[in-house]
CSV table of C-alpha atoms in Angstrom, one decimal:
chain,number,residue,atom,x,y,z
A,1,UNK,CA,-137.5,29.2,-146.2
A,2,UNK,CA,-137.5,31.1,-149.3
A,3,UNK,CA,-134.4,28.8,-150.5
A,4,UNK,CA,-135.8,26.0,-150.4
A,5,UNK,CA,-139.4,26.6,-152.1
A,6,UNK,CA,-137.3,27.6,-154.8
A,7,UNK,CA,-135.5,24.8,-154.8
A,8,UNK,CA,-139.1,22.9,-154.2
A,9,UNK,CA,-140.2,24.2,-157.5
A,10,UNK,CA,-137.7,23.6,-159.4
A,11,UNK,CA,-137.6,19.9,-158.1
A,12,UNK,CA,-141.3,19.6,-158.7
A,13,UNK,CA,-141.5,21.9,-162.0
A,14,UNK,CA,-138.4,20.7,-164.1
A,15,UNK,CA,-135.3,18.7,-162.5
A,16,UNK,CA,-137.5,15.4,-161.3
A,17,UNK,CA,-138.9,14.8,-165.0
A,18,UNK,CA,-135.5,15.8,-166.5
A,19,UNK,CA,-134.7,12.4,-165.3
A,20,UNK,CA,-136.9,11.2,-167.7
A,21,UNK,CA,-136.0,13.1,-170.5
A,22,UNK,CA,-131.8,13.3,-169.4
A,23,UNK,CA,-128.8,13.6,-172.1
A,24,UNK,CA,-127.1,15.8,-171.6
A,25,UNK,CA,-126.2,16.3,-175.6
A,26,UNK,CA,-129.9,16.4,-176.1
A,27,UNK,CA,-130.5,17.5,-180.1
A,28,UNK,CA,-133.4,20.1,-178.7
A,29,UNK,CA,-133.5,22.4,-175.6
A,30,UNK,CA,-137.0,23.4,-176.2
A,31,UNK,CA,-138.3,19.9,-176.2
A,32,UNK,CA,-135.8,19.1,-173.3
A,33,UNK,CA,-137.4,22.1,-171.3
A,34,UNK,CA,-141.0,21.1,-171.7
A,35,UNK,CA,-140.8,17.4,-171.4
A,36,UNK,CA,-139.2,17.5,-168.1
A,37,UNK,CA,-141.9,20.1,-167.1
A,38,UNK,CA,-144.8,18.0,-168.2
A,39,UNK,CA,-142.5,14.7,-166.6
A,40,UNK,CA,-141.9,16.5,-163.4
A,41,UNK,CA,-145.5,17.6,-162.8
A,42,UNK,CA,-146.7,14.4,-163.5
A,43,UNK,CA,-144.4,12.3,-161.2
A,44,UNK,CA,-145.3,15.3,-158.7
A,45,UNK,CA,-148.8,14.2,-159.0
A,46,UNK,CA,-147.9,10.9,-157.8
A,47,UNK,CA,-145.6,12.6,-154.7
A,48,UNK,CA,-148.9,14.5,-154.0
A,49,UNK,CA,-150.5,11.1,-153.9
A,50,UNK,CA,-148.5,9.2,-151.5
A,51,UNK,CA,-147.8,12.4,-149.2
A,52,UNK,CA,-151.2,12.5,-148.5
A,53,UNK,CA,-151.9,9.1,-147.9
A,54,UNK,CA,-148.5,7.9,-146.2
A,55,UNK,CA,-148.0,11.4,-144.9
A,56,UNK,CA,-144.8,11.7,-146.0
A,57,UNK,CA,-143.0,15.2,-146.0
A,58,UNK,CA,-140.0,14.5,-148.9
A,59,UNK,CA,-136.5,16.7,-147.1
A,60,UNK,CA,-135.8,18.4,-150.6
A,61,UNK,CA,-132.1,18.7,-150.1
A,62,UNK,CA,-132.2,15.1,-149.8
A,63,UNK,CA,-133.9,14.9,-152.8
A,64,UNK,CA,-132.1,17.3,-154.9
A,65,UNK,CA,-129.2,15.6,-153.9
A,66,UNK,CA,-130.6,12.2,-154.8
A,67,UNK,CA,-131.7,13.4,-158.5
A,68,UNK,CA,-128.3,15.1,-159.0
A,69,UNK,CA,-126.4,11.8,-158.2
A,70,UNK,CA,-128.4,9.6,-160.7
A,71,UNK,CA,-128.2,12.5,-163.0
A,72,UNK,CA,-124.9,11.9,-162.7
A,73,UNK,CA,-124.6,8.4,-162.8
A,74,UNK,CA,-126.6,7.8,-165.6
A,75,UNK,CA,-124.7,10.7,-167.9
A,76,UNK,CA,-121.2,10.3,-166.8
A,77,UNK,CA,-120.7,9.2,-170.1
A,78,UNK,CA,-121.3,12.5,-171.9
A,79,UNK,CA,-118.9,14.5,-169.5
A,80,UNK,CA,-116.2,13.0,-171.9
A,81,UNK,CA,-115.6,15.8,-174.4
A,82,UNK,CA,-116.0,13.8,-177.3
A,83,UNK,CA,-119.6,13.3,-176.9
A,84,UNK,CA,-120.2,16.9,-175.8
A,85,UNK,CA,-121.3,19.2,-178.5
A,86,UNK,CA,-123.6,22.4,-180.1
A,87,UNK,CA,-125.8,21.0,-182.2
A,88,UNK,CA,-126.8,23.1,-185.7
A,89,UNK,CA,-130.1,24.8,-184.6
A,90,UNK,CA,-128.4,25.5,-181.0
A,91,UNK,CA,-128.5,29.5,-182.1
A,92,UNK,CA,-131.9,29.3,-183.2
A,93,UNK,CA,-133.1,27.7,-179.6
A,94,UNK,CA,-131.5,30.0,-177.9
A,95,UNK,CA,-133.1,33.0,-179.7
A,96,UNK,CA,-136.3,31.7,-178.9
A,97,UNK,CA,-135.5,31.3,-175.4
A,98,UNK,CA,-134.6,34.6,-175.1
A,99,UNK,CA,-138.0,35.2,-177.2
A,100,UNK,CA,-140.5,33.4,-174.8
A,101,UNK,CA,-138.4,35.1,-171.9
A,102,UNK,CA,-139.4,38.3,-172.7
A,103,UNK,CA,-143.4,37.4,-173.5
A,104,UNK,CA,-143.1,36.0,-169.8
A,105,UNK,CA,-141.8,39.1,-168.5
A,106,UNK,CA,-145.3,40.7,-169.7
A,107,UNK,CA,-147.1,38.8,-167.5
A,108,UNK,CA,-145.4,41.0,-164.5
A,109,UNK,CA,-146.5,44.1,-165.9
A,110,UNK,CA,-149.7,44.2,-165.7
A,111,UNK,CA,-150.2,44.6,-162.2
A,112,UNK,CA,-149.4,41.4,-161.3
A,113,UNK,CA,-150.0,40.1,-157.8
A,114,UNK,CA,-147.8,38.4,-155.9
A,115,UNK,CA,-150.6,36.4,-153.7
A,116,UNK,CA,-153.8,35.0,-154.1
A,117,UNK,CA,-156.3,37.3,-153.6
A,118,UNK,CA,-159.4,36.3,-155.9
A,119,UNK,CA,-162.4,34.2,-154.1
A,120,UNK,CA,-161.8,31.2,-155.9
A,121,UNK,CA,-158.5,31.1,-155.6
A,122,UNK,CA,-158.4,31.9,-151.5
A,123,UNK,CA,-161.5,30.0,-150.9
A,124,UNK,CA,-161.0,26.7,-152.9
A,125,UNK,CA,-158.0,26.0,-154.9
A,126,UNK,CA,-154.8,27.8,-152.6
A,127,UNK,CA,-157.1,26.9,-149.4
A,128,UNK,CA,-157.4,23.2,-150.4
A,129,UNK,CA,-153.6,23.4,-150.8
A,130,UNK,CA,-153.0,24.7,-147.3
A,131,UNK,CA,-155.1,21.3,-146.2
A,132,UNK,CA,-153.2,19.3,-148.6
A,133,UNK,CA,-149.6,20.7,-147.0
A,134,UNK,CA,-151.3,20.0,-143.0
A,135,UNK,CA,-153.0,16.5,-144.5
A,136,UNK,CA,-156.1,17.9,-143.4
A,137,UNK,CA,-157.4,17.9,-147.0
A,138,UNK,CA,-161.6,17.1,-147.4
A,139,UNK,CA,-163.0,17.1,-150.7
A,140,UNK,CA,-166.2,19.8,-150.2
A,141,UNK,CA,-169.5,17.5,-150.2
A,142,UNK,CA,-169.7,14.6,-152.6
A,143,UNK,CA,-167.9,16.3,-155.1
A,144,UNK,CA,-164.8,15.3,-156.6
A,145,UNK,CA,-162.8,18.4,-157.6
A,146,UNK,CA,-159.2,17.8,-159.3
A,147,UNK,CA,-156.6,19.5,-157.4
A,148,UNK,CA,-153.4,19.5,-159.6
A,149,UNK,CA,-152.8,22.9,-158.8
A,150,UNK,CA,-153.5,22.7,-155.0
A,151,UNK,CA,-151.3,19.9,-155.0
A,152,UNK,CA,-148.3,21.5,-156.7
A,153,UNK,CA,-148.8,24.1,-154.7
A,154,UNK,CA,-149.0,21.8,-151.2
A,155,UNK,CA,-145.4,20.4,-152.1
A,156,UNK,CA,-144.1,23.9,-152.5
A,157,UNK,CA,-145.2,24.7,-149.1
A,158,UNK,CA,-144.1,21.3,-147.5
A,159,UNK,CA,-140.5,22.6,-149.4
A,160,UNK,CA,-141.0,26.0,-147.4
A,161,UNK,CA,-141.8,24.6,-144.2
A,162,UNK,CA,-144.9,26.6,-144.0
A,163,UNK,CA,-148.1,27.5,-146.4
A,164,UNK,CA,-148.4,31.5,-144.9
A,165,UNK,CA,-145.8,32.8,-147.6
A,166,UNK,CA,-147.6,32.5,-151.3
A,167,UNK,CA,-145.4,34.3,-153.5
A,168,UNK,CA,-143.4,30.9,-155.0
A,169,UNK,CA,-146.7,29.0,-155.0
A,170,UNK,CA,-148.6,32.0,-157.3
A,171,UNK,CA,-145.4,31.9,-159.3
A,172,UNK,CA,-145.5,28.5,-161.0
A,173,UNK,CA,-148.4,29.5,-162.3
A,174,UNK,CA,-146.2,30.8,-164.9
A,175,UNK,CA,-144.8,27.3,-165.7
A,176,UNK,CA,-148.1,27.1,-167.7
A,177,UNK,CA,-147.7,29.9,-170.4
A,178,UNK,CA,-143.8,28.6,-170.8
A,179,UNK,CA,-144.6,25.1,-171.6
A,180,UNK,CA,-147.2,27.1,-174.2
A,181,UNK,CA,-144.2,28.8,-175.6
A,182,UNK,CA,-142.2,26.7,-176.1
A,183,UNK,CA,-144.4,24.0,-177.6
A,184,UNK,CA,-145.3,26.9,-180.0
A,185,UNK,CA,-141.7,27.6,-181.1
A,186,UNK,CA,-140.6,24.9,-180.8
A,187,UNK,CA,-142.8,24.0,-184.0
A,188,UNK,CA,-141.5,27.1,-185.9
A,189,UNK,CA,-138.2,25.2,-185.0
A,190,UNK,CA,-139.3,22.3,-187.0
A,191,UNK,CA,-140.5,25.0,-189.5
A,192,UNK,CA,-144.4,24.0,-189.1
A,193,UNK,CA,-144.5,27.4,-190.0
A,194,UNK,CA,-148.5,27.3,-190.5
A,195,UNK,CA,-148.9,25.3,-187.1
A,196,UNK,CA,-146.8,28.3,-185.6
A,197,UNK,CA,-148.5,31.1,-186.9
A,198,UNK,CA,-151.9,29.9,-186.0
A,199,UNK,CA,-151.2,29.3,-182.1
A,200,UNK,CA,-148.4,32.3,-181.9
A,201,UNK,CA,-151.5,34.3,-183.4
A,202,UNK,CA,-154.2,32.5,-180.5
A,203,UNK,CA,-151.2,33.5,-178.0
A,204,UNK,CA,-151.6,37.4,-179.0
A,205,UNK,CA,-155.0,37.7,-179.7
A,206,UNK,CA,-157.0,35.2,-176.5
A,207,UNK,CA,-154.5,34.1,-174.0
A,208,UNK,CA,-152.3,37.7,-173.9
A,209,UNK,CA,-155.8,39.6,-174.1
A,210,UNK,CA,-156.9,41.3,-170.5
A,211,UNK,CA,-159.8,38.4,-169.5
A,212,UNK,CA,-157.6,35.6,-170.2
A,213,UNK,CA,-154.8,36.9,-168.6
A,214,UNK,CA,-155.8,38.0,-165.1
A,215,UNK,CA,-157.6,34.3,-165.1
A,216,UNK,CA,-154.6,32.7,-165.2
A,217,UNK,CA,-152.7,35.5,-163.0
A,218,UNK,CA,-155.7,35.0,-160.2
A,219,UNK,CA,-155.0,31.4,-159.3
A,220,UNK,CA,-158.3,30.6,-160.9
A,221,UNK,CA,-157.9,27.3,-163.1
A,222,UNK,CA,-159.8,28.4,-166.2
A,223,UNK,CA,-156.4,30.2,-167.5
A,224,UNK,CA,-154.3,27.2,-166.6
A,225,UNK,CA,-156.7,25.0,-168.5
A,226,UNK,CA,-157.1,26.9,-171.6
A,227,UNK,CA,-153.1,27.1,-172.1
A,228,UNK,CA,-152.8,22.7,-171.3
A,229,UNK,CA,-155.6,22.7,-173.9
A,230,UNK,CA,-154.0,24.6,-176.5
A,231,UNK,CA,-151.1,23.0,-175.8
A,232,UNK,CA,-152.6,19.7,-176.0
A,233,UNK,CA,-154.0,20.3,-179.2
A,234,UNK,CA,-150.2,21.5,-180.7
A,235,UNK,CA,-148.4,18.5,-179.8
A,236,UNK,CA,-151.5,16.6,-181.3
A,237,UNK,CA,-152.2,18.3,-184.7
A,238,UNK,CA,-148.0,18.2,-184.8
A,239,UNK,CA,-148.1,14.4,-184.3
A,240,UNK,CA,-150.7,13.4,-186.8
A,241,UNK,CA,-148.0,11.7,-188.8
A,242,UNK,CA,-146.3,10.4,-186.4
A,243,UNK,CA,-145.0,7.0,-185.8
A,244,UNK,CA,-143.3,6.8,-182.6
A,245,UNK,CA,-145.1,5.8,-179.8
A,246,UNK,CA,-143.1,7.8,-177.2
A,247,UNK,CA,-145.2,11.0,-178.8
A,248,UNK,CA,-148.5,9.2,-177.5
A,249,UNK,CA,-146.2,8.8,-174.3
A,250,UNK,CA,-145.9,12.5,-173.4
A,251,UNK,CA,-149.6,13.3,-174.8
A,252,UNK,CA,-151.3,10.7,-172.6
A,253,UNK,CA,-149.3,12.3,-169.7
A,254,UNK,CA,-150.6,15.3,-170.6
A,255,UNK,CA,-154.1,14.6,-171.2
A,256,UNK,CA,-154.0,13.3,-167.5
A,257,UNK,CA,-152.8,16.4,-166.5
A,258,UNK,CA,-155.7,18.0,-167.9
A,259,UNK,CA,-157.9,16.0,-166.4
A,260,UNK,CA,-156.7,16.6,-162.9
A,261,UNK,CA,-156.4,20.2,-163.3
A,262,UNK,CA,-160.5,21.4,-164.0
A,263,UNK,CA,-163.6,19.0,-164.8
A,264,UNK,CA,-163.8,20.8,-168.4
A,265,UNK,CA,-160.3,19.3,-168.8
A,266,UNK,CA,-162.2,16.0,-169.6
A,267,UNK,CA,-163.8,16.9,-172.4
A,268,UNK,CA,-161.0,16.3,-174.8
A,269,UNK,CA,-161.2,12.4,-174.2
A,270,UNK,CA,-163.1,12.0,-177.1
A,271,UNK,CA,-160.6,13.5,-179.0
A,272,UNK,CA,-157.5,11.5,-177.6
A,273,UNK,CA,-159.5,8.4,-177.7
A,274,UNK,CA,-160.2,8.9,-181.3
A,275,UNK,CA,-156.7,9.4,-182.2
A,276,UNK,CA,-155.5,6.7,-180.6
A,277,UNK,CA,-158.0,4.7,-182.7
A,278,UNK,CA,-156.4,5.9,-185.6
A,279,UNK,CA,-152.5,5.2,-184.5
A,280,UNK,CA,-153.6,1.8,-183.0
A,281,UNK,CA,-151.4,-0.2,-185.8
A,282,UNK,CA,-148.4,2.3,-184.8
């Protein structure tokens, strides 16, 4: 059971979007590591989607053997050691790595919890992904509440076999701060050096401060949205100049991430919208 949740997150947290996002002589880890997050939750979304509709309950050793095979087929190329090889900031990435691994490990110490046990988070969100892993899901009322989270959290459980043990599906909360970080280095990697001081500072001083924290600990999705925010609004402020349109790529995805996580989430449309106004000749 516990084997494969594990392996269900790290299907539905990294290895499915690193499809999408898959040499294997990639010139950045960092930007490796969050795209195939952001890839993976997104396709997961879609997963969600279908499982609830066709009821479908995906074997994940079928699928892990699946992705590993295309993996495969579509990199066998690279295996030749000619094309493998450590490219010049490879030092530097894995510093950082090694830096945002140790700002994760403070989110265990501060009496962390390994279930659910705020309201919220047993009453709504972790009980609407219990429905979503029996497809028994029912939206409360008329209302239309987006259920990212829930549904993440439904596929981890389907991985499991059952939704009674909670300690994997509270843990990819943490998937959230780490795409943060390394967003956030991975501009000092770039040496945006003002762009990383000002969000590296906003880390230490709002999301690492006591309120913030035990929000996104709690299973409550005001934390979670505050970090896709702020992560939103590096990538954008870093793309500004930009002319490639697979940037817009990976920020639509996450602004539709956003959206489906809380309803708040929606209030940086505007602010996508307009930007795409201005790249519309790119």
């Amino acid at each position: 059971m516990i084997i494969s949740g594990i392996i269900g997150i790290f299907l539905y947290f990294f290895y499915l979007g690193s499809l999408f996002n898959s040499k294997l002589n990639t010139n950045n880890s960092l930007e490796f590591i969050y795209n195939s997050i952001l890839f993976s939750i997104y396709f997961s979304w879609i997963i969600i989607v279908l499982s609830f509709f066709l009821d479908l309950n995906l074997n994940v050793y079928y699928l892990l053997v699946l992705i590993t095979a295309i993996h495969i087929y579509k990199n066998y190329k690279f295996f030749n050691l000619g094309n493998i090889y450590i490219n010049k900031n490879f030092l530097y990435e894995l510093f950082y790595l090694v830096i945002i691994f140790l700002l994760l490990s403070n989110f265990g110490k501060n009496n962390y919890q390994f279930i659910f046990l705020s309201w919220d988070a047993l009453a709504s969100y972790n009980r609407w992904a219990i429905e979503l892993f029996s497809n028994n899901y029912k939206p409360m009322g008329n209302a239309a509440y987006p259920i990212l989270f829930p549904g993440m959290w439904s596929l981890i459980y389907k991985a499991q076999g059952n939704a009674e043990f909670w300690i994997l599906s509270k843990l990819s909360i943490l998937f959230l701060p780490l795409i943060f970080l390394l967003i956030v280095f991975n501009q000092l990697l770039k040496k945006n050096y003002i762009l990383f001081g000002l969000f590296i500072f906003f880390y230490f001083l709002v999301i690492n401060s006591k309120p913030v924290f035990d929000l996104l600990l709690s299973g409550y999705m005001d934390g979670p949205i505050i970090l896709l925010i702020s992560s939103f609004l590096i990538l954008l402020i870093s793309k500004l100049d930009s002319k490639n349109g697979e940037d817009f790529v990976l920020l639509s995805i996450l602004v539709g991430l956003i959206s489906i996580t809380k309803q708040s989430g929606l209030s940086i449309f505007p602010l996508y919208l307009y930007f795409l106004y201005l790249k519309k000749d790119v």
